[in-house]
């Protein structure tokens, strides 16, 4: 194993590419994972100009890069760039993890859906199977996680979006997997769900999508795919309006990273201590 703790060998090189990327916690997360196995890993952040992903990936590979995470706004570009994609990336039409073959073919995968499912089911101990799930939003974030959520056997998944057409389009794309319905935010009046996931970008501007505050069934989990220095406005709002349990996207961030790490290093890291470290750093 060339990347085992051996000071005669250079560390193996990984990176996250995005724009912006300065805020990314991925280097910290991957370095903590690497420490668990005493692997020498150099994981960097690379800011890429819009339209510049193909060139950036080629240069990275030429300097010995072994694998990449791809974040906003390049997940669709990465999907198009990949020579081969996994079934889950194909379904999401988005790639967040790249590895390379010896012949420099680009292999694309998407670990976002597995990440959110692991966080909800194992870390938050909230089963998805048999539950009513509401996904708010119909952009790339929701599309990226829908397949694995549907494959976790929920009773029903409703996708509600401000622009109804986009939710209906996702319903069409994913209805072959399982019971899924697309609708507008107003159509949620009178409906209740066990798991309510905010997959909109509203939290970025401290806004809350205008869903009825009656959507929370007894015992409901409210989950924001976003995270920040403090609890998101959605998390605060949900806690005040009857959600029994709330979570932001830090757990998903760490779990999707763990899945990428396992693809590259063939080892499954422990996520609990890393999630705790990120939460503690934020509380400090
Ligand atoms: P991403 O890739 O992060 O999902 P996106 O594709 O631009 O970003 O999608 C953003 C999502 O957040 C969309 O579903 C958007 O709703 P519209 O399709 O109607 O634009 C949703 N969104 C953003 N701000 C919102 C707000 N203030 N209230 C409700 N939905 C919002």
PDB file of C-alpha atoms and ligand atoms in Angstrom:
ATOM      1  CA  UNK A   1       0.000   0.000   0.000  1.00  0.00           C
ATOM      2  CA  UNK A   2       1.796   3.099  -1.208  1.00  0.00           C
ATOM      3  CA  UNK A   3      -0.148   5.465   1.041  1.00  0.00           C
ATOM      4  CA  UNK A   4       0.515   3.691   4.372  1.00  0.00           C
ATOM      5  CA  UNK A   5       2.356   5.803   6.916  1.00  0.00           C
ATOM      6  CA  UNK A   6       5.787   5.842   5.275  1.00  0.00           C
ATOM      7  CA  UNK A   7       7.816   9.046   5.322  1.00  0.00           C
ATOM      8  CA  UNK A   8       9.866   7.921   2.314  1.00  0.00           C
ATOM      9  CA  UNK A   9       6.735   8.136   0.165  1.00  0.00           C
ATOM     10  CA  UNK A  10       5.013  11.415  -0.683  1.00  0.00           C
ATOM     11  CA  UNK A  11       1.431  11.609   0.620  1.00  0.00           C
ATOM     12  CA  UNK A  12      -1.263  10.671  -1.866  1.00  0.00           C
ATOM     13  CA  UNK A  13      -2.977  13.704  -3.334  1.00  0.00           C
ATOM     14  CA  UNK A  14      -6.725  14.417  -3.233  1.00  0.00           C
ATOM     15  CA  UNK A  15      -8.766  17.614  -3.521  1.00  0.00           C
ATOM     16  CA  UNK A  16     -12.181  19.181  -3.605  1.00  0.00           C
ATOM     17  CA  UNK A  17     -12.970  21.407  -6.590  1.00  0.00           C
ATOM     18  CA  UNK A  18     -15.680  24.061  -6.393  1.00  0.00           C
ATOM     19  CA  UNK A  19     -16.470  27.750  -6.700  1.00  0.00           C
ATOM     20  CA  UNK A  20     -16.433  29.069  -4.044  1.00  0.00           C
ATOM     21  CA  UNK A  21     -14.473  26.444  -2.137  1.00  0.00           C
ATOM     22  CA  UNK A  22     -12.695  28.394   0.637  1.00  0.00           C
ATOM     23  CA  UNK A  23     -15.392  27.464   3.184  1.00  0.00           C
ATOM     24  CA  UNK A  24     -15.062  23.706   2.540  1.00  0.00           C
ATOM     25  CA  UNK A  25     -14.475  21.418   5.543  1.00  0.00           C
ATOM     26  CA  UNK A  26     -13.502  18.504   3.291  1.00  0.00           C
ATOM     27  CA  UNK A  27      -9.697  18.732   3.825  1.00  0.00           C
ATOM     28  CA  UNK A  28     -10.190  18.677   7.601  1.00  0.00           C
ATOM     29  CA  UNK A  29     -12.598  15.718   7.343  1.00  0.00           C
ATOM     30  CA  UNK A  30     -10.398  13.645   5.017  1.00  0.00           C
ATOM     31  CA  UNK A  31      -7.280  14.335   7.088  1.00  0.00           C
ATOM     32  CA  UNK A  32      -9.137  13.129  10.221  1.00  0.00           C
ATOM     33  CA  UNK A  33     -10.248   9.982   8.359  1.00  0.00           C
ATOM     34  CA  UNK A  34      -6.699   9.374   7.107  1.00  0.00           C
ATOM     35  CA  UNK A  35      -5.339   9.618  10.653  1.00  0.00           C
ATOM     36  CA  UNK A  36      -7.651   6.776  11.702  1.00  0.00           C
ATOM     37  CA  UNK A  37      -5.708   4.454   9.361  1.00  0.00           C
ATOM     38  CA  UNK A  38      -2.332   6.212   9.541  1.00  0.00           C
ATOM     39  CA  UNK A  39      -2.549   7.007   5.853  1.00  0.00           C
ATOM     40  CA  UNK A  40      -0.505   9.874   4.446  1.00  0.00           C
ATOM     41  CA  UNK A  41      -3.026  11.965   2.560  1.00  0.00           C
ATOM     42  CA  UNK A  42      -2.658  15.502   1.240  1.00  0.00           C
ATOM     43  CA  UNK A  43      -6.207  16.773   0.573  1.00  0.00           C
ATOM     44  CA  UNK A  44      -6.480  20.279  -0.894  1.00  0.00           C
ATOM     45  CA  UNK A  45      -9.121  22.830  -1.908  1.00  0.00           C
ATOM     46  CA  UNK A  46      -8.989  23.961  -5.529  1.00  0.00           C
ATOM     47  CA  UNK A  47     -11.054  26.917  -6.699  1.00  0.00           C
ATOM     48  CA  UNK A  48     -12.039  26.387 -10.345  1.00  0.00           C
ATOM     49  CA  UNK A  49     -13.298  29.024 -12.786  1.00  0.00           C
ATOM     50  CA  UNK A  50     -16.746  28.442 -14.255  1.00  0.00           C
ATOM     51  CA  UNK A  51     -16.322  26.271 -17.358  1.00  0.00           C
ATOM     52  CA  UNK A  52     -12.817  25.300 -16.232  1.00  0.00           C
ATOM     53  CA  UNK A  53     -13.467  21.869 -14.707  1.00  0.00           C
ATOM     54  CA  UNK A  54     -12.121  19.677 -17.576  1.00  0.00           C
ATOM     55  CA  UNK A  55      -8.811  21.556 -17.639  1.00  0.00           C
ATOM     56  CA  UNK A  56      -8.560  21.591 -13.838  1.00  0.00           C
ATOM     57  CA  UNK A  57      -9.163  17.824 -13.607  1.00  0.00           C
ATOM     58  CA  UNK A  58      -6.572  17.106 -16.317  1.00  0.00           C
ATOM     59  CA  UNK A  59      -3.948  19.293 -14.566  1.00  0.00           C
ATOM     60  CA  UNK A  60      -4.704  17.710 -11.194  1.00  0.00           C
ATOM     61  CA  UNK A  61      -4.270  14.209 -12.606  1.00  0.00           C
ATOM     62  CA  UNK A  62      -1.036  15.257 -14.346  1.00  0.00           C
ATOM     63  CA  UNK A  63       0.413  16.335 -10.974  1.00  0.00           C
ATOM     64  CA  UNK A  64      -0.317  12.896  -9.512  1.00  0.00           C
ATOM     65  CA  UNK A  65      -3.799  13.496  -8.094  1.00  0.00           C
ATOM     66  CA  UNK A  66      -5.586  10.284  -7.055  1.00  0.00           C
ATOM     67  CA  UNK A  67      -9.152  11.409  -6.479  1.00  0.00           C
ATOM     68  CA  UNK A  68     -11.451  14.405  -6.362  1.00  0.00           C
ATOM     69  CA  UNK A  69     -14.577  15.595  -4.679  1.00  0.00           C
ATOM     70  CA  UNK A  70     -16.656  17.943  -6.776  1.00  0.00           C
ATOM     71  CA  UNK A  71     -18.902  20.512  -5.153  1.00  0.00           C
ATOM     72  CA  UNK A  72     -21.121  23.368  -6.339  1.00  0.00           C
ATOM     73  CA  UNK A  73     -21.530  24.384  -9.077  1.00  0.00           C
ATOM     74  CA  UNK A  74     -19.688  21.629 -10.940  1.00  0.00           C
ATOM     75  CA  UNK A  75     -21.527  18.371 -10.174  1.00  0.00           C
ATOM     76  CA  UNK A  76     -23.303  18.325 -13.551  1.00  0.00           C
ATOM     77  CA  UNK A  77     -20.058  19.301 -15.371  1.00  0.00           C
ATOM     78  CA  UNK A  78     -18.325  16.408 -13.605  1.00  0.00           C
ATOM     79  CA  UNK A  79     -21.117  14.051 -14.650  1.00  0.00           C
ATOM     80  CA  UNK A  80     -20.595  15.081 -18.276  1.00  0.00           C
ATOM     81  CA  UNK A  81     -16.815  14.835 -17.997  1.00  0.00           C
ATOM     82  CA  UNK A  82     -16.725  11.308 -16.548  1.00  0.00           C
ATOM     83  CA  UNK A  83     -15.882   8.420 -18.887  1.00  0.00           C
ATOM     84  CA  UNK A  84     -17.897   6.047 -16.696  1.00  0.00           C
ATOM     85  CA  UNK A  85     -20.456   6.727 -13.943  1.00  0.00           C
ATOM     86  CA  UNK A  86     -22.011   4.596 -11.217  1.00  0.00           C
ATOM     87  CA  UNK A  87     -25.747   3.807 -11.401  1.00  0.00           C
ATOM     88  CA  UNK A  88     -26.462   6.246  -8.537  1.00  0.00           C
ATOM     89  CA  UNK A  89     -24.576   9.072 -10.300  1.00  0.00           C
ATOM     90  CA  UNK A  90     -26.487   8.268 -13.483  1.00  0.00           C
ATOM     91  CA  UNK A  91     -29.782   8.587 -11.629  1.00  0.00           C
ATOM     92  CA  UNK A  92     -28.736  11.856  -9.997  1.00  0.00           C
ATOM     93  CA  UNK A  93     -27.127  13.156 -13.210  1.00  0.00           C
ATOM     94  CA  UNK A  94     -24.478  14.537 -10.878  1.00  0.00           C
ATOM     95  CA  UNK A  95     -21.000  13.452  -9.780  1.00  0.00           C
ATOM     96  CA  UNK A  96     -19.413  14.436  -6.462  1.00  0.00           C
ATOM     97  CA  UNK A  97     -16.597  11.856  -6.391  1.00  0.00           C
ATOM     98  CA  UNK A  98     -14.019  11.177  -9.080  1.00  0.00           C
ATOM     99  CA  UNK A  99     -11.427   8.440  -9.183  1.00  0.00           C
ATOM    100  CA  UNK A 100      -9.050   7.572 -12.003  1.00  0.00           C
ATOM    101  CA  UNK A 101      -8.136   4.260 -13.585  1.00  0.00           C
ATOM    102  CA  UNK A 102      -4.516   3.439 -14.384  1.00  0.00           C
ATOM    103  CA  UNK A 103      -5.307   4.404 -17.946  1.00  0.00           C
ATOM    104  CA  UNK A 104      -6.516   7.817 -16.704  1.00  0.00           C
ATOM    105  CA  UNK A 105     -10.182   7.162 -17.377  1.00  0.00           C
ATOM    106  CA  UNK A 106     -12.388   9.320 -15.143  1.00  0.00           C
ATOM    107  CA  UNK A 107     -14.827   7.336 -13.003  1.00  0.00           C
ATOM    108  CA  UNK A 108     -17.708   9.345 -11.520  1.00  0.00           C
ATOM    109  CA  UNK A 109     -19.800   8.472  -8.490  1.00  0.00           C
ATOM    110  CA  UNK A 110     -22.258  10.284  -6.258  1.00  0.00           C
ATOM    111  CA  UNK A 111     -22.104   9.714  -2.501  1.00  0.00           C
ATOM    112  CA  UNK A 112     -24.538  12.471  -1.424  1.00  0.00           C
ATOM    113  CA  UNK A 113     -27.625  10.248  -1.232  1.00  0.00           C
ATOM    114  CA  UNK A 114     -25.822   7.505   0.664  1.00  0.00           C
ATOM    115  CA  UNK A 115     -24.485  10.223   2.988  1.00  0.00           C
ATOM    116  CA  UNK A 116     -27.871  11.656   3.936  1.00  0.00           C
ATOM    117  CA  UNK A 117     -29.424   8.187   4.326  1.00  0.00           C
ATOM    118  CA  UNK A 118     -26.624   7.029   6.637  1.00  0.00           C
ATOM    119  CA  UNK A 119     -26.914  10.201   8.703  1.00  0.00           C
ATOM    120  CA  UNK A 120     -30.687   9.916   9.075  1.00  0.00           C
ATOM    121  CA  UNK A 121     -30.900   6.157   9.616  1.00  0.00           C
ATOM    122  CA  UNK A 122     -27.765   5.433  11.684  1.00  0.00           C
ATOM    123  CA  UNK A 123     -26.607   8.689  13.308  1.00  0.00           C
ATOM    124  CA  UNK A 124     -30.048  10.143  14.008  1.00  0.00           C
ATOM    125  CA  UNK A 125     -31.575   6.675  14.463  1.00  0.00           C
ATOM    126  CA  UNK A 126     -34.588   7.623  12.379  1.00  0.00           C
ATOM    127  CA  UNK A 127     -35.706   4.828  10.039  1.00  0.00           C
ATOM    128  CA  UNK A 128     -36.762   5.853   6.510  1.00  0.00           C
ATOM    129  CA  UNK A 129     -38.446   2.539   5.674  1.00  0.00           C
ATOM    130  CA  UNK A 130     -42.211   2.784   5.953  1.00  0.00           C
ATOM    131  CA  UNK A 131     -42.156   6.527   6.722  1.00  0.00           C
ATOM    132  CA  UNK A 132     -43.688   9.517   4.946  1.00  0.00           C
ATOM    133  CA  UNK A 133     -40.888  11.731   3.654  1.00  0.00           C
ATOM    134  CA  UNK A 134     -41.185  15.332   2.438  1.00  0.00           C
ATOM    135  CA  UNK A 135     -38.373  16.786   0.346  1.00  0.00           C
ATOM    136  CA  UNK A 136     -38.639  20.543  -0.068  1.00  0.00           C
ATOM    137  CA  UNK A 137     -36.897  21.876  -3.190  1.00  0.00           C
ATOM    138  CA  UNK A 138     -36.307  20.401  -6.633  1.00  0.00           C
ATOM    139  CA  UNK A 139     -32.813  21.598  -7.557  1.00  0.00           C
ATOM    140  CA  UNK A 140     -29.539  19.717  -7.790  1.00  0.00           C
ATOM    141  CA  UNK A 141     -29.357  19.037  -4.048  1.00  0.00           C
ATOM    142  CA  UNK A 142     -32.679  17.158  -4.023  1.00  0.00           C
ATOM    143  CA  UNK A 143     -32.062  15.378  -7.308  1.00  0.00           C
ATOM    144  CA  UNK A 144     -28.715  14.175  -5.922  1.00  0.00           C
ATOM    145  CA  UNK A 145     -30.240  12.385  -2.931  1.00  0.00           C
ATOM    146  CA  UNK A 146     -33.617  11.202  -4.231  1.00  0.00           C
ATOM    147  CA  UNK A 147     -32.519   7.821  -5.601  1.00  0.00           C
ATOM    148  CA  UNK A 148     -30.976   6.487  -2.373  1.00  0.00           C
ATOM    149  CA  UNK A 149     -33.859   7.906  -0.290  1.00  0.00           C
ATOM    150  CA  UNK A 150     -36.395   6.110  -2.502  1.00  0.00           C
ATOM    151  CA  UNK A 151     -34.313   2.941  -2.295  1.00  0.00           C
ATOM    152  CA  UNK A 152     -34.532   3.093   1.527  1.00  0.00           C
ATOM    153  CA  UNK A 153     -38.200   1.977   1.138  1.00  0.00           C
ATOM    154  CA  UNK A 154     -40.164   4.966   2.451  1.00  0.00           C
ATOM    155  CA  UNK A 155     -43.956   4.639   2.444  1.00  0.00           C
ATOM    156  CA  UNK A 156     -44.213   7.817   0.342  1.00  0.00           C
ATOM    157  CA  UNK A 157     -41.936  10.611  -0.863  1.00  0.00           C
ATOM    158  CA  UNK A 158     -43.413  14.010  -1.735  1.00  0.00           C
ATOM    159  CA  UNK A 159     -41.231  16.577  -3.509  1.00  0.00           C
ATOM    160  CA  UNK A 160     -42.612  20.091  -2.947  1.00  0.00           C
ATOM    161  CA  UNK A 161     -41.108  23.054  -4.758  1.00  0.00           C
ATOM    162  CA  UNK A 162     -41.811  26.769  -5.174  1.00  0.00           C
ATOM    163  CA  UNK A 163     -41.714  26.197  -8.943  1.00  0.00           C
ATOM    164  CA  UNK A 164     -44.129  23.268  -9.303  1.00  0.00           C
ATOM    165  CA  UNK A 165     -42.947  22.137 -12.762  1.00  0.00           C
ATOM    166  CA  UNK A 166     -39.527  21.215 -11.418  1.00  0.00           C
ATOM    167  CA  UNK A 167     -41.058  18.979  -8.726  1.00  0.00           C
ATOM    168  CA  UNK A 168     -43.286  17.288 -11.303  1.00  0.00           C
ATOM    169  CA  UNK A 169     -40.275  16.733 -13.556  1.00  0.00           C
ATOM    170  CA  UNK A 170     -38.460  14.963 -10.691  1.00  0.00           C
ATOM    171  CA  UNK A 171     -41.580  12.874 -10.039  1.00  0.00           C
ATOM    172  CA  UNK A 172     -41.465  11.715 -13.670  1.00  0.00           C
ATOM    173  CA  UNK A 173     -37.744  10.961 -13.555  1.00  0.00           C
ATOM    174  CA  UNK A 174     -37.873   8.938 -10.331  1.00  0.00           C
ATOM    175  CA  UNK A 175     -41.342   7.354 -10.307  1.00  0.00           C
ATOM    176  CA  UNK A 176     -40.065   4.076 -11.730  1.00  0.00           C
ATOM    177  CA  UNK A 177     -38.195   3.426  -8.466  1.00  0.00           C
ATOM    178  CA  UNK A 178     -40.962   4.036  -5.953  1.00  0.00           C
ATOM    179  CA  UNK A 179     -44.020   5.964  -4.842  1.00  0.00           C
ATOM    180  CA  UNK A 180     -43.086   9.630  -5.367  1.00  0.00           C
ATOM    181  CA  UNK A 181     -45.239  12.715  -5.993  1.00  0.00           C
ATOM    182  CA  UNK A 182     -44.292  16.249  -7.027  1.00  0.00           C
ATOM    183  CA  UNK A 183     -46.321  19.319  -5.974  1.00  0.00           C
ATOM    184  CA  UNK A 184     -46.189  22.996  -5.020  1.00  0.00           C
ATOM    185  CA  UNK A 185     -45.543  24.330  -1.519  1.00  0.00           C
ATOM    186  CA  UNK A 186     -49.222  25.353  -1.101  1.00  0.00           C
ATOM    187  CA  UNK A 187     -50.366  21.792  -1.819  1.00  0.00           C
ATOM    188  CA  UNK A 188     -48.900  20.686   1.527  1.00  0.00           C
ATOM    189  CA  UNK A 189     -51.760  22.177   3.545  1.00  0.00           C
ATOM    190  CA  UNK A 190     -53.303  19.438   5.687  1.00  0.00           C
ATOM    191  CA  UNK A 191     -50.490  16.936   4.983  1.00  0.00           C
ATOM    192  CA  UNK A 192     -48.147  15.553   7.640  1.00  0.00           C
ATOM    193  CA  UNK A 193     -44.772  13.837   7.297  1.00  0.00           C
ATOM    194  CA  UNK A 194     -42.393  11.881   9.527  1.00  0.00           C
ATOM    195  CA  UNK A 195     -39.211  13.196   7.891  1.00  0.00           C
ATOM    196  CA  UNK A 196     -39.095  16.716   6.451  1.00  0.00           C
ATOM    197  CA  UNK A 197     -35.917  17.523   4.513  1.00  0.00           C
ATOM    198  CA  UNK A 198     -35.124  21.068   3.446  1.00  0.00           C
ATOM    199  CA  UNK A 199     -33.214  20.674   0.183  1.00  0.00           C
ATOM    200  CA  UNK A 200     -33.707  24.278  -0.939  1.00  0.00           C
ATOM    201  CA  UNK A 201     -30.966  26.869  -0.906  1.00  0.00           C
ATOM    202  CA  UNK A 202     -33.213  29.217   1.140  1.00  0.00           C
ATOM    203  CA  UNK A 203     -31.067  28.875   4.283  1.00  0.00           C
ATOM    204  CA  UNK A 204     -28.162  30.571   2.462  1.00  0.00           C
ATOM    205  CA  UNK A 205     -30.098  33.842   2.635  1.00  0.00           C
ATOM    206  CA  UNK A 206     -31.644  33.042   6.040  1.00  0.00           C
ATOM    207  CA  UNK A 207     -35.027  32.367   4.448  1.00  0.00           C
ATOM    208  CA  UNK A 208     -37.473  29.571   5.207  1.00  0.00           C
ATOM    209  CA  UNK A 209     -39.401  27.946   2.343  1.00  0.00           C
ATOM    210  CA  UNK A 210     -43.059  28.813   2.846  1.00  0.00           C
ATOM    211  CA  UNK A 211     -44.393  25.410   3.863  1.00  0.00           C
ATOM    212  CA  UNK A 212     -47.227  25.095   6.407  1.00  0.00           C
ATOM    213  CA  UNK A 213     -45.980  24.720   9.984  1.00  0.00           C
ATOM    214  CA  UNK A 214     -48.471  21.857  10.354  1.00  0.00           C
ATOM    215  CA  UNK A 215     -46.359  19.437   8.239  1.00  0.00           C
ATOM    216  CA  UNK A 216     -44.681  17.883  11.272  1.00  0.00           C
ATOM    217  CA  UNK A 217     -46.270  14.567  12.273  1.00  0.00           C
ATOM    218  CA  UNK A 218     -45.860  13.516  15.918  1.00  0.00           C
ATOM    219  CA  UNK A 219     -42.198  12.521  16.428  1.00  0.00           C
ATOM    220  CA  UNK A 220     -41.111  14.129  13.135  1.00  0.00           C
ATOM    221  CA  UNK A 221     -37.487  14.738  12.146  1.00  0.00           C
ATOM    222  CA  UNK A 222     -36.734  18.072  10.431  1.00  0.00           C
ATOM    223  CA  UNK A 223     -33.480  17.944   8.464  1.00  0.00           C
ATOM    224  CA  UNK A 224     -31.743  20.826   6.684  1.00  0.00           C
ATOM    225  CA  UNK A 225     -29.235  19.738   4.039  1.00  0.00           C
ATOM    226  CA  UNK A 226     -27.500  23.094   4.618  1.00  0.00           C
ATOM    227  CA  UNK A 227     -25.263  23.874   7.598  1.00  0.00           C
ATOM    228  CA  UNK A 228     -23.466  26.901   8.912  1.00  0.00           C
ATOM    229  CA  UNK A 229     -21.745  28.421  11.904  1.00  0.00           C
ATOM    230  CA  UNK A 230     -25.027  28.285  13.855  1.00  0.00           C
ATOM    231  CA  UNK A 231     -28.287  26.322  13.477  1.00  0.00           C
ATOM    232  CA  UNK A 232     -30.015  27.256  10.216  1.00  0.00           C
ATOM    233  CA  UNK A 233     -33.205  29.322  10.264  1.00  0.00           C
ATOM    234  CA  UNK A 234     -35.081  26.232   9.042  1.00  0.00           C
ATOM    235  CA  UNK A 235     -33.837  24.144  11.967  1.00  0.00           C
ATOM    236  CA  UNK A 236     -34.859  26.877  14.432  1.00  0.00           C
ATOM    237  CA  UNK A 237     -38.256  27.298  12.790  1.00  0.00           C
ATOM    238  CA  UNK A 238     -38.944  23.538  12.714  1.00  0.00           C
ATOM    239  CA  UNK A 239     -38.033  23.159  16.395  1.00  0.00           C
ATOM    240  CA  UNK A 240     -40.467  25.938  17.279  1.00  0.00           C
ATOM    241  CA  UNK A 241     -43.292  24.414  15.210  1.00  0.00           C
ATOM    242  CA  UNK A 242     -43.441  20.864  16.441  1.00  0.00           C
ATOM    243  CA  UNK A 243     -40.508  18.913  14.999  1.00  0.00           C
ATOM    244  CA  UNK A 244     -39.398  16.460  17.691  1.00  0.00           C
ATOM    245  CA  UNK A 245     -35.881  16.125  16.311  1.00  0.00           C
ATOM    246  CA  UNK A 246     -33.828  18.491  14.152  1.00  0.00           C
ATOM    247  CA  UNK A 247     -30.510  18.247  12.348  1.00  0.00           C
ATOM    248  CA  UNK A 248     -28.480  20.285   9.907  1.00  0.00           C
ATOM    249  CA  UNK A 249     -26.324  18.903   7.099  1.00  0.00           C
ATOM    250  CA  UNK A 250     -23.032  18.407   8.979  1.00  0.00           C
ATOM    251  CA  UNK A 251     -23.690  14.696   9.440  1.00  0.00           C
ATOM    252  CA  UNK A 252     -24.494  14.308   5.735  1.00  0.00           C
ATOM    253  CA  UNK A 253     -21.312  16.191   4.850  1.00  0.00           C
ATOM    254  CA  UNK A 254     -19.188  13.792   6.901  1.00  0.00           C
ATOM    255  CA  UNK A 255     -21.052  10.668   5.748  1.00  0.00           C
ATOM    256  CA  UNK A 256     -20.753  11.510   2.040  1.00  0.00           C
ATOM    257  CA  UNK A 257     -17.046  12.171   2.634  1.00  0.00           C
ATOM    258  CA  UNK A 258     -16.700   8.778   4.352  1.00  0.00           C
ATOM    259  CA  UNK A 259     -18.259   7.085   1.341  1.00  0.00           C
ATOM    260  CA  UNK A 260     -15.817   8.893  -0.992  1.00  0.00           C
ATOM    261  CA  UNK A 261     -12.920   7.926   1.305  1.00  0.00           C
ATOM    262  CA  UNK A 262     -13.998   4.267   1.146  1.00  0.00           C
ATOM    263  CA  UNK A 263     -14.070   4.407  -2.672  1.00  0.00           C
ATOM    264  CA  UNK A 264     -10.510   5.774  -2.821  1.00  0.00           C
ATOM    265  CA  UNK A 265      -8.852   3.938   0.070  1.00  0.00           C
ATOM    266  CA  UNK A 266     -10.924   0.766   0.393  1.00  0.00           C
ATOM    267  CA  UNK A 267     -11.405   1.452   4.114  1.00  0.00           C
ATOM    268  CA  UNK A 268     -14.513   2.673   5.944  1.00  0.00           C
ATOM    269  CA  UNK A 269     -13.687   5.418   8.452  1.00  0.00           C
ATOM    270  CA  UNK A 270     -15.498   6.112  11.713  1.00  0.00           C
ATOM    271  CA  UNK A 271     -17.699   9.151  11.225  1.00  0.00           C
ATOM    272  CA  UNK A 272     -18.940   9.779  14.794  1.00  0.00           C
ATOM    273  CA  UNK A 273     -15.725  11.360  16.134  1.00  0.00           C
ATOM    274  CA  UNK A 274     -15.374  13.527  13.027  1.00  0.00           C
ATOM    275  CA  UNK A 275     -18.963  14.823  13.240  1.00  0.00           C
ATOM    276  CA  UNK A 276     -18.378  15.561  16.938  1.00  0.00           C
ATOM    277  CA  UNK A 277     -15.120  17.400  16.175  1.00  0.00           C
ATOM    278  CA  UNK A 278     -16.823  19.611  13.580  1.00  0.00           C
ATOM    279  CA  UNK A 279     -19.721  20.374  15.909  1.00  0.00           C
ATOM    280  CA  UNK A 280     -17.342  21.155  18.787  1.00  0.00           C
ATOM    281  CA  UNK A 281     -15.254  23.459  16.585  1.00  0.00           C
ATOM    282  CA  UNK A 282     -18.438  25.305  15.668  1.00  0.00           C
ATOM    283  CA  UNK A 283     -19.518  25.594  19.309  1.00  0.00           C
ATOM    284  CA  UNK A 284     -16.103  26.948  20.361  1.00  0.00           C
TER     285      UNK A 284
HETATM  286  P1  LIG B   1     -29.094  23.371  -5.583  1.00  0.00           P
HETATM  287  O1  LIG B   1     -28.212  22.776  -6.617  1.00  0.00           O
HETATM  288  O2  LIG B   1     -28.389  23.837  -4.335  1.00  0.00           O
HETATM  289  O3  LIG B   1     -30.277  22.524  -5.277  1.00  0.00           O
HETATM  290  P2  LIG B   1     -30.661  24.996  -7.327  1.00  0.00           P
HETATM  291  O4  LIG B   1     -30.617  23.947  -8.367  1.00  0.00           O
HETATM  292  O5  LIG B   1     -30.499  26.436  -7.720  1.00  0.00           O
HETATM  293  O6  LIG B   1     -29.583  24.761  -6.209  1.00  0.00           O
HETATM  294  O7  LIG B   1     -32.051  24.822  -6.538  1.00  0.00           O
HETATM  295  C1  LIG B   1     -32.376  25.619  -5.452  1.00  0.00           C
HETATM  296  C2  LIG B   1     -33.704  25.117  -4.885  1.00  0.00           C
HETATM  297  O8  LIG B   1     -34.046  25.912  -3.747  1.00  0.00           O
HETATM  298  C3  LIG B   1     -34.868  25.242  -5.852  1.00  0.00           C
HETATM  299  O9  LIG B   1     -35.758  24.180  -5.612  1.00  0.00           O
HETATM  300  C4  LIG B   1     -35.476  26.587  -5.453  1.00  0.00           C
HETATM  301  O10 LIG B   1     -36.820  26.731  -5.791  1.00  0.00           O
HETATM  302  P3  LIG B   1     -37.241  27.179  -7.290  1.00  0.00           P
HETATM  303  O11 LIG B   1     -37.044  25.976  -8.156  1.00  0.00           O
HETATM  304  O12 LIG B   1     -38.650  27.607  -7.191  1.00  0.00           O
HETATM  305  O13 LIG B   1     -36.303  28.301  -7.644  1.00  0.00           O
HETATM  306  C5  LIG B   1     -35.330  26.494  -3.960  1.00  0.00           C
HETATM  307  N1  LIG B   1     -35.361  27.788  -3.257  1.00  0.00           N
HETATM  308  C6  LIG B   1     -34.373  28.702  -3.171  1.00  0.00           C
HETATM  309  N2  LIG B   1     -34.737  29.744  -2.386  1.00  0.00           N
HETATM  310  C7  LIG B   1     -35.994  29.450  -1.945  1.00  0.00           C
HETATM  311  C8  LIG B   1     -36.927  30.124  -1.091  1.00  0.00           C
HETATM  312  N3  LIG B   1     -36.625  31.293  -0.515  1.00  0.00           N
HETATM  313  N4  LIG B   1     -38.114  29.530  -0.858  1.00  0.00           N
HETATM  314  C9  LIG B   1     -38.424  28.342  -1.422  1.00  0.00           C
HETATM  315  N5  LIG B   1     -37.585  27.663  -2.248  1.00  0.00           N
HETATM  316  C10 LIG B   1     -36.390  28.197  -2.502  1.00  0.00           C
END
